[in-house]
């Protein structure tokens, strides 16, 4: 199949969270299975053109955002030597210090215009490139307009005659909802389109609703989240999802085990793997030194690597830090994003600096050292579509402590001292007490080296590889493609 991924982020070029990991990794597995996969993302200032060998294609293109004609260029390079990546370059929209907003965590005021432009430009770019996709796979709200264009503005465009769309929800909390009257003409839709109940959401114009309503197939990133968002966790979209129930797929993300591999990871003080964990002790010592903690193998070293967002359970972490550090427990936090969380974590650090370390940047090498050096990984998310961090932690033999929600339920099983099964600790009542109780339960098991050793073996043995999920994606693409052919026959007199 010809598969085009369109997204706002992609590793190794630009990343603020797991979306980038998925968009940069899934194509490699699709490629291995013989598909022609290509990727379109914006050319942000952060993407280092020289480092990645970006070349500009000789075409100059433009689209309208409202009445403004916006010119753009396409730059390109290869991912892994065989996956073409196309970067949409427009300096006005993407030559900025941040990806979505400034360093205080507030989004840019013109994100609506930026992603209308990006959606339109992606549709034009694929035509200019003469790459006829069987599937356009769109990710999150930033690309929600593309399935809508294919079924409205571009409906009679023969170029897309055999193109089906798949729309993946990575996080239903970010929907891209804007004032309708000005957005409609800016995006190029009519009031008739709006009244069709496919763009409107509580009197606003909603990018995600456009994606969900117009796409051929909908997916999200874990089976449990796929069910949850058809109920109260749907943030208002549950009704839309229920009406398309048969078209909703839940496919668990994987991680790239060649990249997240403590045996060969060059960021680490020492390497280790399941059969020889001795290097992990050096990594722990390194991390304790880096954090200014007492170097003590008996201290229970907890970690967080996360976007600063209340989704991730920071209210529980903030409330429990003071109690936890009374024990021989140390906590290292790496995160960036929300200003309130950042300031609060830094304040707590000023109170407990011998037990709590807080790093407030986006730091890929440090994240590896934390995954490797910590004993346990805290992810008490209020909701979690999939979560990659807990899967990465497992790969480094670091035990996740999680809330039972979304993809965390699908990946982490509570450790049982009877059966010795389970790869982490799970609580299922989103309250400070139950989180703290679960951390203490983990700490008790940590003190028993036989049990802890068994548990870390289970963590190392847990594999969430793309090899399984890629086959589910293929089945989903087949379903989408079949649907499109049927639609064409049905619409043949257009
Ligand atoms: P989300 O996409 O909701 O942020 P995931 O668990 O799916 O959550 O993915 C988070 C990804 O971002 C992981 O690869 C994690 O290591 C990485 N990450 C998050 N915050 C940071 C940070 N401050 N520095 C480095 N990596 C980070
Ligand atoms: C989102 C979700 C996260 C998921 C990631 C990749 O950012 O919050 O749970 O793992 O997308 O799909």
Short mmCIF file of C-alpha atoms and ligand atoms in Angstrom, two decimals:
data_model
loop_
_atom_site.label_atom_id
_atom_site.label_comp_id
_atom_site.label_asym_id
_atom_site.label_seq_id
_atom_site.Cartn_x
_atom_site.Cartn_y
_atom_site.Cartn_z
CA UNK A 1 0.00 0.00 0.00
CA UNK A 2 0.96 3.63 -0.39
CA UNK A 3 0.62 5.09 3.10
CA UNK A 4 1.02 8.73 3.98
CA UNK A 5 1.39 9.73 7.64
CA UNK A 6 0.55 13.33 8.45
CA UNK A 7 1.29 14.64 11.92
CA UNK A 8 2.58 17.58 13.92
CA UNK A 9 5.60 15.70 15.35
CA UNK A 10 7.95 12.88 14.41
CA UNK A 11 11.16 11.51 15.96
CA UNK A 12 14.03 12.12 15.49
CA UNK A 13 13.17 15.52 14.02
CA UNK A 14 10.86 17.07 16.62
CA UNK A 15 9.21 15.69 19.73
CA UNK A 16 7.15 16.97 22.63
CA UNK A 17 5.59 13.62 23.58
CA UNK A 18 4.67 10.10 22.56
CA UNK A 19 2.94 11.20 19.34
CA UNK A 20 6.38 11.84 17.85
CA UNK A 21 7.62 8.39 18.90
CA UNK A 22 4.67 6.70 17.21
CA UNK A 23 4.86 8.72 13.98
CA UNK A 24 8.60 8.11 13.71
CA UNK A 25 8.52 4.40 14.56
CA UNK A 26 5.38 2.80 13.11
CA UNK A 27 6.45 3.67 9.51
CA UNK A 28 9.67 1.67 9.92
CA UNK A 29 7.65 -1.44 10.69
CA UNK A 30 5.23 -0.79 7.84
CA UNK A 31 8.18 -0.33 5.51
CA UNK A 32 9.64 -3.67 6.60
CA UNK A 33 6.35 -5.26 5.57
CA UNK A 34 6.67 -3.91 2.07
CA UNK A 35 4.54 -0.75 2.12
CA UNK A 36 5.58 2.55 0.59
CA UNK A 37 5.30 4.82 3.62
CA UNK A 38 5.96 8.54 3.65
CA UNK A 39 5.58 11.20 6.31
CA UNK A 40 4.59 14.88 6.22
CA UNK A 41 5.30 17.20 9.16
CA UNK A 42 5.85 20.97 9.54
CA UNK A 43 9.37 22.35 9.21
CA UNK A 44 9.76 23.91 12.64
CA UNK A 45 12.73 26.08 13.49
CA UNK A 46 13.92 23.35 15.92
CA UNK A 47 14.46 20.89 13.08
CA UNK A 48 18.11 21.12 12.22
CA UNK A 49 18.21 21.09 8.41
CA UNK A 50 21.98 20.57 8.24
CA UNK A 51 22.02 17.74 10.75
CA UNK A 52 19.29 15.81 8.93
CA UNK A 53 20.46 16.73 5.43
CA UNK A 54 17.21 18.41 4.38
CA UNK A 55 16.97 19.35 0.73
CA UNK A 56 14.45 21.75 -0.77
CA UNK A 57 12.40 20.41 -3.67
CA UNK A 58 12.24 22.76 -6.66
CA UNK A 59 8.51 23.48 -6.37
CA UNK A 60 6.94 26.59 -4.84
CA UNK A 61 3.38 26.03 -3.69
CA UNK A 62 0.69 28.02 -1.99
CA UNK A 63 -2.67 27.64 -0.27
CA UNK A 64 -5.21 30.10 1.06
CA UNK A 65 -5.80 30.56 4.77
CA UNK A 66 -8.91 32.68 4.55
CA UNK A 67 -8.00 35.41 2.11
CA UNK A 68 -4.28 35.19 2.78
CA UNK A 69 -2.24 33.36 0.20
CA UNK A 70 0.46 31.45 2.04
CA UNK A 71 3.47 30.22 0.09
CA UNK A 72 5.41 27.19 1.15
CA UNK A 73 8.27 24.94 0.14
CA UNK A 74 8.73 21.26 0.65
CA UNK A 75 11.99 20.06 2.11
CA UNK A 76 12.83 16.41 2.31
CA UNK A 77 15.15 13.78 3.72
CA UNK A 78 15.07 10.06 4.37
CA UNK A 79 14.22 8.48 7.70
CA UNK A 80 16.34 5.37 8.25
CA UNK A 81 17.59 5.68 4.69
CA UNK A 82 14.35 4.49 3.10
CA UNK A 83 11.31 6.44 4.33
CA UNK A 84 10.82 9.83 2.63
CA UNK A 85 9.88 12.59 5.05
CA UNK A 86 8.48 15.85 3.67
CA UNK A 87 8.66 19.04 5.69
CA UNK A 88 6.22 21.87 4.97
CA UNK A 89 8.21 25.08 5.28
CA UNK A 90 6.47 28.38 5.89
CA UNK A 91 8.45 30.80 8.01
CA UNK A 92 5.50 32.82 9.25
CA UNK A 93 3.86 29.81 10.91
CA UNK A 94 6.70 27.52 11.86
CA UNK A 95 9.85 29.56 12.35
CA UNK A 96 9.29 30.08 16.08
CA UNK A 97 11.01 29.09 19.30
CA UNK A 98 8.28 26.60 20.33
CA UNK A 99 6.35 23.85 18.60
CA UNK A 100 2.87 24.60 19.93
CA UNK A 101 3.54 27.58 22.18
CA UNK A 102 6.01 29.53 24.26
CA UNK A 103 8.12 28.23 27.12
CA UNK A 104 5.46 29.06 29.75
CA UNK A 105 3.29 26.29 28.28
CA UNK A 106 0.72 28.64 26.70
CA UNK A 107 -0.25 27.76 23.11
CA UNK A 108 0.36 30.21 20.26
CA UNK A 109 -2.68 32.43 19.64
CA UNK A 110 -2.75 31.47 15.96
CA UNK A 111 -2.54 27.68 16.30
CA UNK A 112 -5.85 27.55 14.42
CA UNK A 113 -4.32 29.30 11.37
CA UNK A 114 -1.10 27.30 11.67
CA UNK A 115 -2.85 23.95 11.44
CA UNK A 116 -5.43 25.01 8.86
CA UNK A 117 -2.43 25.98 6.78
CA UNK A 118 -0.66 22.71 7.52
CA UNK A 119 -3.68 20.55 6.59
CA UNK A 120 -4.22 22.41 3.33
CA UNK A 121 -0.52 22.39 2.51
CA UNK A 122 -0.26 18.63 3.17
CA UNK A 123 -3.08 17.95 0.69
CA UNK A 124 -1.40 20.13 -1.94
CA UNK A 125 2.04 18.70 -1.24
CA UNK A 126 1.01 15.11 -1.81
CA UNK A 127 -0.42 16.09 -5.17
CA UNK A 128 2.73 18.00 -6.14
CA UNK A 129 4.78 14.96 -5.13
CA UNK A 130 2.60 12.71 -7.29
CA UNK A 131 2.42 10.23 -4.43
CA UNK A 132 -1.07 8.73 -4.61
CA UNK A 133 -1.82 7.39 -1.16
CA UNK A 134 -4.13 4.45 -0.59
CA UNK A 135 -4.25 5.59 3.00
CA UNK A 136 -3.76 9.03 4.48
CA UNK A 137 -3.17 8.39 8.16
CA UNK A 138 -3.85 11.53 10.19
CA UNK A 139 -2.85 11.98 13.81
CA UNK A 140 -4.52 14.12 16.49
CA UNK A 141 -6.39 17.40 16.17
CA UNK A 142 -3.70 19.17 14.12
CA UNK A 143 -4.58 17.03 11.09
CA UNK A 144 -8.33 16.64 11.67
CA UNK A 145 -9.26 18.78 8.67
CA UNK A 146 -7.61 16.47 6.14
CA UNK A 147 -10.30 13.74 6.20
CA UNK A 148 -12.84 16.56 5.98
CA UNK A 149 -11.18 18.09 2.90
CA UNK A 150 -11.11 14.68 1.22
CA UNK A 151 -14.89 14.38 1.61
CA UNK A 152 -15.82 18.00 0.85
CA UNK A 153 -13.48 20.39 -0.96
CA UNK A 154 -11.50 17.56 -2.60
CA UNK A 155 -14.39 15.10 -3.03
CA UNK A 156 -14.31 15.24 -6.80
CA UNK A 157 -10.55 15.44 -7.05
CA UNK A 158 -9.58 12.39 -9.10
CA UNK A 159 -6.15 12.36 -7.52
CA UNK A 160 -7.66 11.05 -4.29
CA UNK A 161 -10.12 8.66 -5.92
CA UNK A 162 -8.55 5.62 -4.25
CA UNK A 163 -7.50 7.33 -1.06
CA UNK A 164 -9.05 6.39 2.28
CA UNK A 165 -8.40 8.16 5.52
CA UNK A 166 -7.57 6.85 8.96
CA UNK A 167 -7.67 9.21 11.91
CA UNK A 168 -5.86 8.32 15.13
CA UNK A 169 -6.69 9.90 18.46
CA UNK A 170 -3.59 10.12 20.62
CA UNK A 171 -5.26 12.33 23.17
CA UNK A 172 -8.90 13.33 23.15
CA UNK A 173 -8.22 16.14 25.62
CA UNK A 174 -6.72 18.28 22.84
CA UNK A 175 -9.40 18.86 20.22
CA UNK A 176 -8.70 22.17 18.54
CA UNK A 177 -12.00 23.95 19.18
CA UNK A 178 -12.40 27.46 17.77
CA UNK A 179 -14.99 30.14 17.17
CA UNK A 180 -17.04 28.97 14.19
CA UNK A 181 -17.98 32.08 12.19
CA UNK A 182 -14.40 33.12 11.49
CA UNK A 183 -12.92 29.61 11.26
CA UNK A 184 -15.26 28.34 8.54
CA UNK A 185 -14.15 30.74 5.80
CA UNK A 186 -10.56 30.62 7.03
CA UNK A 187 -10.52 26.83 6.61
CA UNK A 188 -12.50 26.99 3.38
CA UNK A 189 -15.67 25.21 4.49
CA UNK A 190 -19.23 26.36 3.85
CA UNK A 191 -22.12 26.87 6.25
CA UNK A 192 -23.71 23.77 4.62
CA UNK A 193 -20.67 21.73 5.69
CA UNK A 194 -21.00 23.20 9.17
CA UNK A 195 -24.69 22.41 9.44
CA UNK A 196 -24.08 18.79 8.42
CA UNK A 197 -23.14 18.13 12.08
CA UNK A 198 -19.65 17.06 11.12
CA UNK A 199 -17.68 20.17 12.08
CA UNK A 200 -19.79 21.72 14.81
CA UNK A 201 -19.20 20.92 18.46
CA UNK A 202 -21.16 22.88 21.08
CA UNK A 203 -21.32 25.90 18.76
CA UNK A 204 -17.64 25.83 17.95
CA UNK A 205 -15.66 24.60 14.97
CA UNK A 206 -13.80 21.51 16.17
CA UNK A 207 -10.83 20.02 14.29
CA UNK A 208 -11.04 16.66 16.04
CA UNK A 209 -14.76 16.33 15.35
CA UNK A 210 -14.03 17.03 11.67
CA UNK A 211 -11.50 14.20 11.70
CA UNK A 212 -13.80 11.78 13.53
CA UNK A 213 -16.88 12.55 11.49
CA UNK A 214 -15.34 12.47 8.02
CA UNK A 215 -12.60 9.85 8.27
CA UNK A 216 -13.17 6.34 6.94
CA UNK A 217 -11.72 4.64 10.01
CA UNK A 218 -10.98 5.89 13.53
CA UNK A 219 -8.33 4.48 15.78
CA UNK A 220 -6.81 5.17 19.14
CA UNK A 221 -3.73 3.91 20.87
CA UNK A 222 -4.96 1.22 23.25
CA UNK A 223 -7.99 -1.08 23.44
CA UNK A 224 -9.01 0.16 26.89
CA UNK A 225 -8.88 3.83 25.87
CA UNK A 226 -10.96 2.96 22.78
CA UNK A 227 -13.71 1.77 25.15
CA UNK A 228 -13.25 4.54 27.71
CA UNK A 229 -13.67 7.38 25.21
CA UNK A 230 -17.02 5.99 24.12
CA UNK A 231 -18.16 6.80 27.67
CA UNK A 232 -17.57 9.64 30.14
CA UNK A 233 -13.84 9.86 29.30
CA UNK A 234 -14.76 10.98 25.77
CA UNK A 235 -14.59 14.70 26.68
CA UNK A 236 -17.83 15.27 24.80
CA UNK A 237 -16.85 13.19 21.75
CA UNK A 238 -18.43 10.01 23.16
CA UNK A 239 -21.61 10.49 21.15
CA UNK A 240 -19.68 10.95 17.91
CA UNK A 241 -17.64 7.84 18.71
CA UNK A 242 -20.67 5.78 19.67
CA UNK A 243 -22.33 6.53 16.36
CA UNK A 244 -19.20 5.22 14.63
CA UNK A 245 -18.66 2.34 17.04
CA UNK A 246 -18.00 -0.22 14.29
CA UNK A 247 -15.27 1.97 12.82
CA UNK A 248 -13.31 2.46 16.04
CA UNK A 249 -10.11 0.42 16.49
CA UNK A 250 -7.92 0.37 19.62
CA UNK A 251 -4.35 -0.65 18.78
CA UNK A 252 -1.67 -0.60 21.44
CA UNK A 253 1.47 1.41 20.72
CA UNK A 254 4.84 -0.24 20.89
CA UNK A 255 8.30 1.15 21.44
CA UNK A 256 11.42 0.87 19.34
CA UNK A 257 13.49 -1.67 21.28
CA UNK A 258 16.55 -0.98 19.17
CA UNK A 259 16.54 2.59 20.50
CA UNK A 260 15.30 2.02 24.06
CA UNK A 261 17.82 -0.69 24.88
CA UNK A 262 19.89 -0.53 28.09
CA UNK A 263 22.34 -3.07 26.71
CA UNK A 264 23.59 -0.70 24.01
CA UNK A 265 22.33 2.73 25.12
CA UNK A 266 25.29 5.14 24.84
CA UNK A 267 23.69 7.66 27.20
CA UNK A 268 24.23 5.44 30.23
CA UNK A 269 27.00 5.29 32.82
CA UNK A 270 26.98 1.52 32.37
CA UNK A 271 25.06 -0.92 30.23
CA UNK A 272 22.98 -3.81 31.46
CA UNK A 273 20.32 -6.27 30.40
CA UNK A 274 17.95 -8.81 31.88
CA UNK A 275 20.59 -11.53 32.45
CA UNK A 276 23.22 -9.16 33.82
CA UNK A 277 21.68 -6.31 35.76
CA UNK A 278 24.87 -5.27 37.51
CA UNK A 279 25.29 -2.14 35.33
CA UNK A 280 21.98 -0.81 36.64
CA UNK A 281 23.61 -0.25 40.05
CA UNK A 282 26.17 2.08 38.43
CA UNK A 283 23.36 3.91 36.67
CA UNK A 284 21.60 4.36 40.00
CA UNK A 285 24.77 5.67 41.63
CA UNK A 286 25.30 8.08 38.72
CA UNK A 287 21.74 9.35 39.01
CA UNK A 288 21.96 9.81 42.79
CA UNK A 289 25.14 11.85 42.33
CA UNK A 290 23.61 13.89 39.52
CA UNK A 291 20.59 14.67 41.71
CA UNK A 292 22.70 15.59 44.75
CA UNK A 293 21.22 12.69 46.74
CA UNK A 294 23.02 10.43 49.17
CA UNK A 295 24.51 7.54 47.23
CA UNK A 296 22.71 4.65 48.88
CA UNK A 297 21.71 1.46 47.15
CA UNK A 298 19.05 0.87 49.81
CA UNK A 299 17.28 4.15 49.07
CA UNK A 300 14.17 3.59 46.92
CA UNK A 301 14.77 5.82 43.89
CA UNK A 302 11.51 6.90 42.23
CA UNK A 303 11.36 8.71 38.92
CA UNK A 304 9.08 10.73 36.67
CA UNK A 305 9.74 11.63 33.02
CA UNK A 306 6.72 13.46 31.71
CA UNK A 307 5.05 16.41 30.11
CA UNK A 308 4.01 18.73 32.95
CA UNK A 309 0.27 18.27 32.56
CA UNK A 310 -2.41 17.44 35.13
CA UNK A 311 -3.33 14.46 32.91
CA UNK A 312 -0.20 12.80 34.28
CA UNK A 313 -1.37 12.77 37.90
CA UNK A 314 0.85 15.58 39.18
CA UNK A 315 -1.76 16.53 41.78
CA UNK A 316 -1.21 13.13 43.43
CA UNK A 317 2.56 13.40 43.16
CA UNK A 318 2.59 16.94 44.58
CA UNK A 319 0.38 15.94 47.53
CA UNK A 320 2.44 12.88 48.46
CA UNK A 321 6.04 14.08 48.08
CA UNK A 322 6.24 15.46 51.63
CA UNK A 323 5.17 12.13 53.15
CA UNK A 324 7.24 9.91 50.89
CA UNK A 325 10.53 11.69 51.50
CA UNK A 326 10.20 10.94 55.23
CA UNK A 327 11.15 7.37 54.27
CA UNK A 328 14.42 6.34 52.65
CA UNK A 329 12.87 7.38 49.35
CA UNK A 330 14.39 9.68 46.73
CA UNK A 331 12.48 11.17 43.80
CA UNK A 332 13.80 12.52 40.51
CA UNK A 333 11.47 14.42 38.18
CA UNK A 334 12.17 15.46 34.59
CA UNK A 335 9.45 17.41 32.83
CA UNK A 336 8.41 20.48 30.95
CA UNK A 337 5.15 22.22 30.11
CA UNK A 338 2.57 23.65 32.50
CA UNK A 339 3.86 26.60 34.51
CA UNK A 340 1.95 25.81 37.70
CA UNK A 341 3.34 22.28 37.89
CA UNK A 342 6.84 23.50 37.15
CA UNK A 343 6.73 26.19 39.87
CA UNK A 344 5.20 23.81 42.40
CA UNK A 345 7.75 21.09 41.75
CA UNK A 346 10.58 23.62 42.08
CA UNK A 347 9.10 24.88 45.34
CA UNK A 348 8.94 21.32 46.69
CA UNK A 349 12.52 20.81 45.61
CA UNK A 350 13.54 23.85 47.65
CA UNK A 351 11.96 22.16 50.70
CA UNK A 352 13.39 18.68 50.19
CA UNK A 353 16.48 19.18 48.06
CA UNK A 354 18.33 16.18 49.55
CA UNK A 355 15.48 13.87 48.52
CA UNK A 356 13.80 15.51 45.54
CA UNK A 357 15.49 16.60 42.28
CA UNK A 358 13.57 18.46 39.59
CA UNK A 359 14.81 19.10 36.04
CA UNK A 360 12.55 21.36 34.05
CA UNK A 361 13.73 21.04 30.48
CA UNK A 362 13.16 18.64 27.63
CA UNK A 363 16.23 16.47 27.85
CA UNK A 364 16.44 13.24 25.88
CA UNK A 365 19.84 11.97 27.19
CA UNK A 366 18.86 12.68 30.80
CA UNK A 367 15.56 10.85 30.28
CA UNK A 368 17.55 7.70 29.35
CA UNK A 369 19.71 8.04 32.46
CA UNK A 370 16.62 8.39 34.63
CA UNK A 371 14.84 5.39 33.09
CA UNK A 372 18.03 3.37 33.64
CA UNK A 373 19.04 4.56 37.10
CA UNK A 374 15.71 4.59 38.93
CA UNK A 375 14.16 1.67 40.79
CA UNK A 376 10.57 2.60 40.02
CA UNK A 377 8.71 4.90 37.65
CA UNK A 378 5.68 6.94 38.74
CA UNK A 379 2.85 7.36 36.24
CA UNK A 380 -0.33 7.94 38.24
CA UNK A 381 -2.12 9.44 35.22
CA UNK A 382 -5.72 10.51 35.59
CA UNK A 383 -6.22 9.23 32.04
CA UNK A 384 -3.71 7.78 29.61
CA UNK A 385 -4.50 6.94 25.99
CA UNK A 386 -1.54 4.54 25.84
CA UNK A 387 1.57 5.83 27.53
CA UNK A 388 5.03 5.01 26.27
CA UNK A 389 7.01 6.05 29.34
CA UNK A 390 5.86 3.08 31.41
CA UNK A 391 6.82 0.76 28.54
CA UNK A 392 10.24 2.40 28.25
CA UNK A 393 10.69 2.07 32.03
CA UNK A 394 9.98 -1.68 31.76
CA UNK A 395 12.64 -2.01 29.07
CA UNK A 396 15.16 -0.57 31.56
CA UNK A 397 14.00 -2.89 34.36
CA UNK A 398 12.41 0.03 36.20
CA UNK A 399 9.13 -0.85 37.82
CA UNK A 400 6.09 1.27 36.87
CA UNK A 401 3.62 2.42 39.52
CA UNK A 402 0.46 3.41 37.66
CA UNK A 403 -3.21 4.26 37.88
CA UNK A 404 -5.51 1.70 36.28
CA UNK A 405 -6.58 3.64 33.24
CA UNK A 406 -6.31 3.50 29.43
CA UNK A 407 -3.12 2.02 28.07
CA UNK A 408 -1.66 1.75 31.57
CA UNK A 409 -4.25 -0.98 32.29
CA UNK A 410 -3.31 -2.73 29.06
CA UNK A 411 0.41 -2.81 29.81
CA UNK A 412 0.93 -3.00 33.57
CA UNK A 413 -0.21 -5.88 35.75
CA UNK A 414 -0.08 -5.61 39.53
CA UNK A 415 2.67 -7.73 41.07
CA UNK A 416 1.40 -10.60 43.21
CA UNK A 417 3.59 -11.95 46.00
CA UNK A 418 1.67 -15.26 45.73
CA UNK A 419 2.03 -16.01 42.05
CA UNK A 420 5.11 -13.76 41.50
CA UNK A 421 3.38 -12.55 38.35
CA UNK A 422 2.99 -8.92 37.37
CA UNK A 423 5.34 -6.22 36.08
CA UNK A 424 4.46 -3.23 38.25
CA UNK A 425 2.03 -1.77 40.75
CA UNK A 426 -1.48 -0.65 39.90
CA UNK A 427 -3.99 1.34 41.94
CA UNK A 428 -7.52 1.87 40.76
CA UNK A 429 -8.88 4.71 42.83
CA UNK A 430 -7.60 8.12 41.72
CA UNK A 431 -6.87 9.48 45.21
CA UNK A 432 -3.70 10.59 46.98
CA UNK A 433 -4.17 7.93 49.68
CA UNK A 434 -4.35 5.05 47.26
CA UNK A 435 -1.37 6.34 45.26
CA UNK A 436 0.72 6.76 48.40
CA UNK A 437 -0.36 3.38 49.74
CA UNK A 438 0.73 1.77 46.46
CA UNK A 439 4.14 3.47 46.52
CA UNK A 440 4.60 2.19 50.08
CA UNK A 441 3.54 -1.30 48.97
CA UNK A 442 6.19 -1.11 46.24
CA UNK A 443 8.75 0.12 48.78
CA UNK A 444 8.06 -2.90 51.02
CA UNK A 445 8.66 -5.25 48.11
CA UNK A 446 11.80 -3.31 47.15
CA UNK A 447 13.21 -4.12 50.60
CA UNK A 448 12.87 -7.83 49.84
CA UNK A 449 15.59 -8.49 47.31
CA UNK A 450 14.20 -11.88 46.22
CA UNK A 451 10.80 -10.41 45.37
CA UNK A 452 12.23 -7.25 43.81
CA UNK A 453 14.57 -9.29 41.66
CA UNK A 454 11.67 -11.38 40.45
CA UNK A 455 9.62 -8.27 39.73
CA UNK A 456 12.40 -6.61 37.72
CA UNK A 457 12.82 -9.87 35.76
CA UNK A 458 9.13 -9.61 34.90
CA UNK A 459 9.61 -5.97 33.88
CA UNK A 460 12.51 -6.83 31.56
CA UNK A 461 10.49 -9.70 30.08
CA UNK A 462 7.51 -7.47 29.19
CA UNK A 463 7.61 -6.69 25.48
CA UNK A 464 5.34 -4.23 23.74
CA UNK A 465 6.83 -4.37 20.32
CA UNK A 466 5.48 -2.85 17.11
CA UNK A 467 5.79 -6.30 15.48
CA UNK A 468 2.34 -7.24 16.80
CA UNK A 469 0.66 -3.87 16.45
CA UNK A 470 1.82 -3.29 12.89
CA UNK A 471 -0.22 -6.27 11.75
CA UNK A 472 -3.29 -4.80 13.39
CA UNK A 473 -2.61 -1.52 11.58
CA UNK A 474 -2.43 -3.42 8.31
CA UNK A 475 -5.82 -5.04 8.96
CA UNK A 476 -7.27 -1.63 9.79
CA UNK A 477 -5.84 -0.12 6.60
CA UNK A 478 -7.38 -2.99 4.62
CA UNK A 479 -10.75 -2.23 6.18
CA UNK A 480 -10.37 1.44 5.32
CA UNK A 481 -9.32 0.68 1.74
CA UNK A 482 -12.23 -1.70 1.21
CA UNK A 483 -14.58 0.94 2.46
CA UNK A 484 -13.23 3.51 0.03
CA UNK A 485 -13.68 1.23 -2.98
CA UNK A 486 -17.25 0.60 -1.89
CA UNK A 487 -17.79 4.35 -1.53
CA UNK A 488 -16.46 4.92 -5.05
CA UNK A 489 -18.87 2.41 -6.56
CA UNK A 490 -21.69 3.96 -4.60
CA UNK A 491 -20.71 7.49 -5.67
CA UNK A 492 -19.73 6.61 -9.20
CA UNK A 493 -22.01 9.12 -10.82
CA UNK A 494 -20.43 12.11 -9.03
P1 LIG B 1 2.61 11.76 26.23
O1 LIG B 1 2.69 11.52 24.79
O2 LIG B 1 1.23 11.91 26.75
O3 LIG B 1 3.50 12.87 26.68
P2 LIG B 1 3.89 9.12 26.48
O4 LIG B 1 4.18 8.32 27.68
O5 LIG B 1 3.16 8.47 25.39
O6 LIG B 1 3.15 10.45 26.99
O7 LIG B 1 5.24 9.64 25.80
C1 LIG B 1 6.08 10.53 26.43
C2 LIG B 1 7.40 10.52 25.68
O8 LIG B 1 8.03 11.78 25.86
C3 LIG B 1 8.36 9.48 26.20
O9 LIG B 1 9.21 9.07 25.15
C4 LIG B 1 9.13 10.26 27.27
O10 LIG B 1 10.40 9.69 27.53
C5 LIG B 1 9.25 11.61 26.59
N1 LIG B 1 9.39 12.77 27.48
C6 LIG B 1 8.41 13.42 28.15
N2 LIG B 1 8.90 14.48 28.82
C7 LIG B 1 10.22 14.51 28.55
C8 LIG B 1 11.30 15.40 28.94
N3 LIG B 1 11.09 16.45 29.73
N4 LIG B 1 12.54 15.13 28.47
C9 LIG B 1 12.75 14.06 27.66
N5 LIG B 1 11.79 13.21 27.28
C10 LIG B 1 10.54 13.42 27.70
C1 LIG B 2 -0.54 10.93 23.64
C2 LIG B 2 -0.98 10.23 24.89
C3 LIG B 2 -0.12 9.06 25.28
C4 LIG B 2 0.24 8.21 24.06
C5 LIG B 2 0.87 9.09 23.01
C6 LIG B 2 1.27 8.31 21.76
O1 LIG B 2 0.30 11.99 23.84
O2 LIG B 2 -1.12 11.13 25.98
O3 LIG B 2 -0.81 8.26 26.22
O4 LIG B 2 1.14 7.19 24.44
O5 LIG B 2 -0.02 10.08 22.61
O6 LIG B 2 0.17 7.66 21.19
#
